[in-house]
Short mmCIF file of N, CA and C in Angstrom, two decimals:
data_model
loop_
_atom_site.label_atom_id
_atom_site.label_comp_id
_atom_site.label_asym_id
_atom_site.label_seq_id
_atom_site.Cartn_x
_atom_site.Cartn_y
_atom_site.Cartn_z
N UNK A 1258 79.09 79.10 101.73
CA UNK A 1258 79.55 80.47 101.87
C UNK A 1258 80.96 80.59 101.29
N UNK A 1259 81.20 81.68 100.59
CA UNK A 1259 82.49 81.93 99.96
C UNK A 1259 83.48 82.47 100.99
N UNK A 1260 84.70 81.96 100.95
CA UNK A 1260 85.74 82.46 101.84
C UNK A 1260 86.28 83.76 101.26
N UNK A 1261 86.30 84.80 102.09
CA UNK A 1261 86.78 86.11 101.65
C UNK A 1261 88.29 86.18 101.87
N UNK A 1262 89.00 86.61 100.85
CA UNK A 1262 90.45 86.80 100.92
C UNK A 1262 90.69 88.24 101.34
N UNK A 1263 91.45 88.44 102.41
CA UNK A 1263 91.70 89.79 102.90
C UNK A 1263 93.05 90.36 102.49
N UNK A 1264 93.94 89.52 101.97
CA UNK A 1264 95.25 89.98 101.53
C UNK A 1264 95.22 90.26 100.03
N UNK A 1265 95.72 91.42 99.64
CA UNK A 1265 95.77 91.77 98.23
C UNK A 1265 97.10 92.46 97.96
N UNK A 1266 97.70 92.12 96.84
CA UNK A 1266 98.96 92.77 96.47
C UNK A 1266 98.66 93.97 95.58
N UNK A 1267 98.94 95.16 96.09
CA UNK A 1267 98.75 96.38 95.33
C UNK A 1267 99.99 96.63 94.47
N UNK A 1268 99.77 97.00 93.22
CA UNK A 1268 100.86 97.30 92.30
C UNK A 1268 100.69 98.73 91.80
N UNK A 1269 101.71 99.55 92.02
CA UNK A 1269 101.66 100.94 91.57
C UNK A 1269 101.81 101.00 90.05
N UNK A 1270 100.88 101.68 89.37
CA UNK A 1270 100.97 101.79 87.91
C UNK A 1270 102.10 102.72 87.45
N UNK A 1271 102.61 103.54 88.34
CA UNK A 1271 103.66 104.49 87.98
C UNK A 1271 105.05 103.87 88.04
N UNK A 1272 105.36 103.17 89.14
CA UNK A 1272 106.73 102.66 89.33
C UNK A 1272 106.80 101.14 89.43
N UNK A 1273 105.65 100.47 89.53
CA UNK A 1273 105.65 99.02 89.61
C UNK A 1273 105.89 98.45 91.01
N UNK A 1274 106.03 99.33 92.01
CA UNK A 1274 106.24 98.85 93.39
C UNK A 1274 105.05 98.00 93.81
N UNK A 1275 105.34 96.90 94.48
CA UNK A 1275 104.28 95.99 94.93
C UNK A 1275 104.35 95.84 96.44
N UNK A 1276 103.17 95.75 97.06
CA UNK A 1276 103.12 95.52 98.49
C UNK A 1276 101.83 94.78 98.82
N UNK A 1277 101.95 93.76 99.66
CA UNK A 1277 100.78 93.02 100.12
C UNK A 1277 100.19 93.78 101.30
N UNK A 1278 98.91 94.08 101.21
CA UNK A 1278 98.19 94.80 102.25
C UNK A 1278 96.96 94.01 102.66
N UNK A 1279 96.51 94.25 103.89
CA UNK A 1279 95.26 93.67 104.37
C UNK A 1279 94.14 94.65 104.08
N UNK A 1280 93.13 94.18 103.37
CA UNK A 1280 92.02 95.05 103.00
C UNK A 1280 91.09 95.27 104.20
N UNK A 1281 90.60 96.49 104.37
CA UNK A 1281 89.63 96.74 105.43
C UNK A 1281 88.29 96.09 105.07
N UNK A 1282 87.56 95.67 106.08
CA UNK A 1282 86.25 95.07 105.84
C UNK A 1282 85.13 96.01 106.22
N UNK A 1283 85.46 97.13 106.87
CA UNK A 1283 84.43 98.03 107.38
C UNK A 1283 84.45 99.41 106.73
N UNK A 1284 85.30 99.61 105.74
CA UNK A 1284 85.39 100.91 105.09
C UNK A 1284 86.01 100.74 103.70
N UNK A 1285 85.82 101.73 102.85
CA UNK A 1285 86.44 101.73 101.53
C UNK A 1285 87.82 102.37 101.63
N UNK A 1286 88.70 101.97 100.75
CA UNK A 1286 90.00 102.63 100.68
C UNK A 1286 90.08 103.30 99.32
N UNK A 1287 89.81 104.59 99.33
CA UNK A 1287 89.79 105.36 98.09
C UNK A 1287 91.17 105.86 97.69
N UNK A 1288 92.07 105.99 98.66
CA UNK A 1288 93.40 106.52 98.39
C UNK A 1288 94.46 105.61 98.99
N UNK A 1289 95.61 105.52 98.32
CA UNK A 1289 96.72 104.73 98.82
C UNK A 1289 97.99 105.37 98.30
N UNK A 1290 98.93 105.67 99.20
CA UNK A 1290 100.20 106.27 98.79
C UNK A 1290 101.22 105.17 98.55
N UNK A 1291 101.77 105.13 97.35
CA UNK A 1291 102.79 104.15 97.00
C UNK A 1291 104.04 104.41 97.83
N UNK A 1292 104.57 103.35 98.42
CA UNK A 1292 105.79 103.48 99.22
C UNK A 1292 107.02 103.66 98.33
N UNK A 1293 106.91 103.30 97.07
CA UNK A 1293 108.05 103.40 96.16
C UNK A 1293 108.26 104.80 95.62
N UNK A 1294 107.22 105.39 95.05
CA UNK A 1294 107.35 106.70 94.39
C UNK A 1294 106.46 107.78 95.01
N UNK A 1295 105.67 107.40 96.01
CA UNK A 1295 104.77 108.31 96.74
C UNK A 1295 103.63 108.87 95.90
N UNK A 1296 103.33 108.20 94.78
CA UNK A 1296 102.16 108.57 94.00
C UNK A 1296 100.91 108.23 94.80
N UNK A 1297 99.94 109.12 94.80
CA UNK A 1297 98.67 108.87 95.47
C UNK A 1297 97.75 108.15 94.50
N UNK A 1298 97.49 106.88 94.78
CA UNK A 1298 96.62 106.08 93.92
C UNK A 1298 95.16 106.33 94.28
N UNK A 1299 94.33 106.43 93.26
CA UNK A 1299 92.89 106.60 93.41
C UNK A 1299 92.22 105.55 92.53
N UNK A 1300 90.99 105.16 92.84
CA UNK A 1300 90.33 104.14 92.01
C UNK A 1300 90.18 104.59 90.57
N UNK A 1301 90.32 103.63 89.66
CA UNK A 1301 90.05 103.92 88.24
C UNK A 1301 88.56 104.14 88.08
N UNK A 1302 88.18 104.85 87.04
CA UNK A 1302 86.77 105.09 86.74
C UNK A 1302 86.06 103.74 86.63
N UNK A 1303 84.96 103.62 87.34
CA UNK A 1303 84.18 102.39 87.32
C UNK A 1303 84.52 101.42 88.44
N UNK A 1304 85.61 101.68 89.16
CA UNK A 1304 85.98 100.84 90.30
C UNK A 1304 85.64 101.55 91.60
N UNK A 1305 85.39 100.75 92.64
CA UNK A 1305 84.94 101.34 93.91
C UNK A 1305 86.08 101.70 94.84
N UNK A 1306 87.26 101.09 94.67
CA UNK A 1306 88.35 101.34 95.61
C UNK A 1306 89.69 101.00 94.96
N UNK A 1307 90.79 101.33 95.65
CA UNK A 1307 92.12 101.07 95.09
C UNK A 1307 92.40 99.58 94.95
N UNK A 1308 91.81 98.75 95.80
CA UNK A 1308 92.03 97.31 95.70
C UNK A 1308 91.40 96.74 94.42
N UNK A 1309 90.24 97.24 94.06
CA UNK A 1309 89.59 96.78 92.83
C UNK A 1309 90.32 97.30 91.59
N UNK A 1310 91.05 98.40 91.72
CA UNK A 1310 91.78 98.97 90.59
C UNK A 1310 93.20 98.43 90.47
N UNK A 1311 93.92 98.29 91.58
CA UNK A 1311 95.35 97.98 91.53
C UNK A 1311 95.74 96.74 92.32
N UNK A 1312 94.77 96.06 92.92
CA UNK A 1312 95.07 94.89 93.74
C UNK A 1312 94.98 93.59 92.98
N UNK A 1313 95.58 92.57 93.56
CA UNK A 1313 95.53 91.23 92.97
C UNK A 1313 94.21 90.54 93.28
N UNK A 1314 93.49 91.07 94.28
CA UNK A 1314 92.21 90.52 94.71
C UNK A 1314 91.25 91.69 94.91
N UNK A 1315 90.01 91.62 94.43
CA UNK A 1315 89.06 92.70 94.66
C UNK A 1315 88.68 92.80 96.14
N UNK A 1316 88.09 93.90 96.51
CA UNK A 1316 87.71 94.14 97.91
C UNK A 1316 86.69 93.11 98.39
N UNK A 1317 86.59 92.90 99.72
CA UNK A 1317 85.69 91.88 100.26
C UNK A 1317 84.24 91.97 99.78
N UNK A 1318 83.60 93.16 99.75
CA UNK A 1318 82.22 93.19 99.27
C UNK A 1318 82.06 92.74 97.82
N UNK A 1319 83.02 93.04 96.98
CA UNK A 1319 82.95 92.62 95.57
C UNK A 1319 83.20 91.12 95.47
N UNK A 1320 84.07 90.58 96.32
CA UNK A 1320 84.28 89.12 96.34
C UNK A 1320 82.98 88.40 96.70
N UNK A 1321 82.25 88.95 97.67
CA UNK A 1321 81.01 88.33 98.12
C UNK A 1321 79.87 88.49 97.13
N UNK A 1322 79.89 89.59 96.37
CA UNK A 1322 78.83 89.85 95.42
C UNK A 1322 79.43 90.44 94.14
N UNK A 1323 79.95 89.61 93.26
CA UNK A 1323 80.62 90.09 92.05
C UNK A 1323 79.75 90.95 91.14
N UNK A 1324 78.43 90.86 91.27
CA UNK A 1324 77.53 91.66 90.44
C UNK A 1324 77.22 93.02 91.04
N UNK A 1325 77.77 93.29 92.24
CA UNK A 1325 77.51 94.58 92.88
C UNK A 1325 78.29 95.68 92.17
N UNK A 1326 77.95 96.91 92.46
CA UNK A 1326 78.65 98.05 91.89
C UNK A 1326 79.85 98.43 92.73
N UNK A 1327 80.16 97.65 93.75
CA UNK A 1327 81.33 97.92 94.57
C UNK A 1327 81.01 97.92 96.04
N UNK A 1328 82.00 98.33 96.79
CA UNK A 1328 81.88 98.25 98.23
C UNK A 1328 81.18 99.46 98.84
N UNK A 1329 81.09 100.53 98.09
CA UNK A 1329 80.49 101.76 98.62
C UNK A 1329 80.26 102.74 97.49
N UNK A 1330 79.86 103.90 97.84
CA UNK A 1330 79.73 104.97 96.83
C UNK A 1330 81.10 105.55 96.54
N UNK A 1331 81.40 105.77 95.30
CA UNK A 1331 82.69 106.35 94.93
C UNK A 1331 82.77 107.78 95.41
N UNK A 1332 84.01 108.26 95.68
CA UNK A 1332 84.16 109.64 96.16
C UNK A 1332 83.76 110.64 95.10
#
């Protein structure tokens, strides 16, 4: 069984602010407000959540099944 990494460093594409966050395992995170510039981050087209778009580690469901389309349905 693969060990799931729950810590991911999110990097804001607008200001470069970085913060390590714990990814949820029971829900998707479609939005994240940057603490540096307050930009509201949303997943890039083709990604399921902000962690898959801006994180150093993809979300837990994608880690467990890299061939999946993501952790949930996109908004």
